[in-house]
Short mmCIF file of C-alpha atoms in Angstrom, two decimals:
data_model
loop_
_atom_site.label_atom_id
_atom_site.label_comp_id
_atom_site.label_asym_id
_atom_site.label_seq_id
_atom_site.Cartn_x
_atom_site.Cartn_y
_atom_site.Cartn_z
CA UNK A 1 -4.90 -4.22 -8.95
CA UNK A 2 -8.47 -4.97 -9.04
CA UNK A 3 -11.39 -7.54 -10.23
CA UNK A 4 -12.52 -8.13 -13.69
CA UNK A 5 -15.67 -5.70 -12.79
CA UNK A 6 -13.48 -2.76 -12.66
CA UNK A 7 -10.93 -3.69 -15.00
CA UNK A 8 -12.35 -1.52 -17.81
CA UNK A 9 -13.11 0.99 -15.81
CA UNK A 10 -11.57 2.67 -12.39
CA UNK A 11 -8.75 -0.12 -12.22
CA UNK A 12 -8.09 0.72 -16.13
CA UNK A 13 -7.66 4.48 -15.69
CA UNK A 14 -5.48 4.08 -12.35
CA UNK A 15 -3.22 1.95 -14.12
CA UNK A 16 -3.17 4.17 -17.43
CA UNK A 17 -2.68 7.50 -14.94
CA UNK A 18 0.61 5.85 -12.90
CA UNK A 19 2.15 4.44 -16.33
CA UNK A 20 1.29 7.83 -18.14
CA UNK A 21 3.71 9.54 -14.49
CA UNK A 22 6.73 6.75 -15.12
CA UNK A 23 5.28 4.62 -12.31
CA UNK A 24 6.30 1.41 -13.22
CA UNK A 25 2.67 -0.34 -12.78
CA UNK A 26 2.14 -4.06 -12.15
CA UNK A 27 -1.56 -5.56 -13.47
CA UNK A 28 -1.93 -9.01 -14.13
CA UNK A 29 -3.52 -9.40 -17.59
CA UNK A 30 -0.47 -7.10 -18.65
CA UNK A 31 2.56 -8.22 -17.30
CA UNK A 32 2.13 -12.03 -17.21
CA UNK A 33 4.25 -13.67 -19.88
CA UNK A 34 1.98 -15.82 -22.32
CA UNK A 35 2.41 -19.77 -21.64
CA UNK A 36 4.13 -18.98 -18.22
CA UNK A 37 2.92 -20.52 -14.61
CA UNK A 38 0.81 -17.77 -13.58
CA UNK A 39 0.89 -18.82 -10.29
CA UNK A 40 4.74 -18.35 -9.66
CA UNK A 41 4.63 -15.20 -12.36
CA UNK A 42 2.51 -13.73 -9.85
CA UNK A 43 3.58 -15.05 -6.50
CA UNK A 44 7.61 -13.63 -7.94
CA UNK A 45 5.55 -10.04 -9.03
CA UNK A 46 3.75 -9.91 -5.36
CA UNK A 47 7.35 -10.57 -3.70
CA UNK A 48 9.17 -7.90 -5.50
CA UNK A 49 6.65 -5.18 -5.27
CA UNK A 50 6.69 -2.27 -2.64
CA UNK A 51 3.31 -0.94 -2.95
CA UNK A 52 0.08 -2.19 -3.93
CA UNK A 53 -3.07 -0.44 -4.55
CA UNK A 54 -6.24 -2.91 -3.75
CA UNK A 55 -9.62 -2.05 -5.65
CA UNK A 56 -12.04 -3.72 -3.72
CA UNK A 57 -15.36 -3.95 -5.38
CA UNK A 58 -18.86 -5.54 -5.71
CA UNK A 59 -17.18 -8.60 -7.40
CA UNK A 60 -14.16 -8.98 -5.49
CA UNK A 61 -14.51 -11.63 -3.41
CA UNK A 62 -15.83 -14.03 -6.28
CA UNK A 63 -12.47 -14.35 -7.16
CA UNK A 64 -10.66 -17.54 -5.64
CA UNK A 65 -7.48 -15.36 -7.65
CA UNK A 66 -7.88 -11.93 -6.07
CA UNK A 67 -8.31 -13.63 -2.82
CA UNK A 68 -5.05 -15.46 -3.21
CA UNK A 69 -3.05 -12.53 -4.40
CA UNK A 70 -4.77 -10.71 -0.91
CA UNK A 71 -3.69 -13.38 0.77
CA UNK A 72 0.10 -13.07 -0.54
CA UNK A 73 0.02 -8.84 -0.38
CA UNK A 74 -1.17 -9.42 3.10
CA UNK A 75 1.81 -11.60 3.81
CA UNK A 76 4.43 -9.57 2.37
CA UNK A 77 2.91 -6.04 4.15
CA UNK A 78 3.81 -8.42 7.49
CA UNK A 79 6.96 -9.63 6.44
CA UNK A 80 8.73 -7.30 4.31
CA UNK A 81 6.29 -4.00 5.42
CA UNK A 82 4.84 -3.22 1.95
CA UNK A 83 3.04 -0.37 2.00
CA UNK A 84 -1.32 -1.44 1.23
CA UNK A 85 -3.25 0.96 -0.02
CA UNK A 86 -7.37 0.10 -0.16
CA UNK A 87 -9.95 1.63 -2.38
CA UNK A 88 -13.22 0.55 -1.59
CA UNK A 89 -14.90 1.25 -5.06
CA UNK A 90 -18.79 1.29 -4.89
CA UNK A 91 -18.45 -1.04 -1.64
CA UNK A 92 -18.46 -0.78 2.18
CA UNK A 93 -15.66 -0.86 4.19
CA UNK A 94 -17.60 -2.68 6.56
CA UNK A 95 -18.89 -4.99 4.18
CA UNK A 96 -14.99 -5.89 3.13
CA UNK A 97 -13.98 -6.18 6.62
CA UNK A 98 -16.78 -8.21 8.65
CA UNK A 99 -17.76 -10.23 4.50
CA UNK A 100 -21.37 -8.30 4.70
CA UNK A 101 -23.46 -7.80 1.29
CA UNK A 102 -21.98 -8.77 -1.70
CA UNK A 103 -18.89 -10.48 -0.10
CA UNK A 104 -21.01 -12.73 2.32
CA UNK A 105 -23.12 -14.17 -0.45
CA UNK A 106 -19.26 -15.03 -2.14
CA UNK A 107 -18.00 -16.36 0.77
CA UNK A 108 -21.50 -18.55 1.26
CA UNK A 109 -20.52 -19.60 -2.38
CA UNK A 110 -16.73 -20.58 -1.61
CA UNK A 111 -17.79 -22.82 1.68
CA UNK A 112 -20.23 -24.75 -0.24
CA UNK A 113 -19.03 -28.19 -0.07
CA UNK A 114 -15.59 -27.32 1.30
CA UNK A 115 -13.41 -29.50 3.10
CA UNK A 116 -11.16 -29.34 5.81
CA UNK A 117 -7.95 -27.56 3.46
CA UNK A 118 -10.55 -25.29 1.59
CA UNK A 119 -12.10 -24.21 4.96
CA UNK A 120 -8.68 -23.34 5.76
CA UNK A 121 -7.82 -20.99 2.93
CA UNK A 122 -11.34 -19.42 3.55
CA UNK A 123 -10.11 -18.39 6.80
CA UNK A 124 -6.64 -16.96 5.23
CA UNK A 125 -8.98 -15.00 2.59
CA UNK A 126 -11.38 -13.62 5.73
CA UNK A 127 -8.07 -13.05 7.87
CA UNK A 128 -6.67 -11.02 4.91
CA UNK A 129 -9.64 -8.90 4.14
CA UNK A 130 -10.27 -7.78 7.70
CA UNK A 131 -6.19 -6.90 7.77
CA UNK A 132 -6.58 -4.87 4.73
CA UNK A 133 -9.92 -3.48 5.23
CA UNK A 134 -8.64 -2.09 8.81
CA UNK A 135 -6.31 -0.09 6.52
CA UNK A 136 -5.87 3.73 5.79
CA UNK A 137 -7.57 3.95 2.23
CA UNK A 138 -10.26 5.66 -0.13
CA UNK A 139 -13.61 4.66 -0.10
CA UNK A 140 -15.22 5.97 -3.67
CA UNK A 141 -19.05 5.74 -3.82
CA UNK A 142 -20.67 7.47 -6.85
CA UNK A 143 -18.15 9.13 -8.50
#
């Protein structure tokens, strides 16, 4: 759902809101079973949802994890035509999109020292941002 700077906030009120109305709500440090391969756990959760709600936010793009799961949701939307939804919490669309402000300095971050395969998945990770970030959503400053 989101980053670990909105966990305990807007991410952690969404997901209390759509459990609260039956919706049967994936989020990561939930659902994962303890001692399992969180990669696969979450690569099988990705595959077998319909919808996914992305909180993109300050922090986002720190994540090498949220960048992979982007990566996957952005696969599966062209594949299997999940439905993305975007919320740009306290950030520019523009900035998600095009990796301005707080994204570039993260991306500046991942390509330090990167090889050829890393400079690769930073491509995927740019690719999927702009795909997502050209989506219908809700941009939330302030509130």
């Amino acid at each position: 759902m989101g980053s670990e700077d909105t966990r305990q906030t807007f991410t952690g009120h969404l997901y209390a809101k759509l459990v609260a109305r039956g919706i049967h709500t994936f989020r990561d440090d939930e659902e994962l079973e303890k001692g399992g391969d969180i990669a696969s756990d979450l690569s099988r959760a990705i595959e077998e949802s319909k919808i996914f709600i992305i909180i993109f936010s300050k922090r986002y793009a720190d994540s090498k994890w949220c960048l992979n799961e982007l990566a996957k949701i952005m696969d599966c939307k062209k594949e299997k035509g999940s439905v993305v939804v975007p919320v740009f919490y306290h950030v520019e669309p523009t900035d998600v999109r095009n990796q301005g402000g707080s994204f570039e300095d993260a991306f500046l971050e991942h390509a330090k020292d990167a090889d050829q395969e890393k400079k690769k998945t930073i491509e995927t990770w740019k690719n999927a941002l702009k795909t997502a970030a050209n989506l219908s959503g809700y941009h939330l400053q302030n509130q």
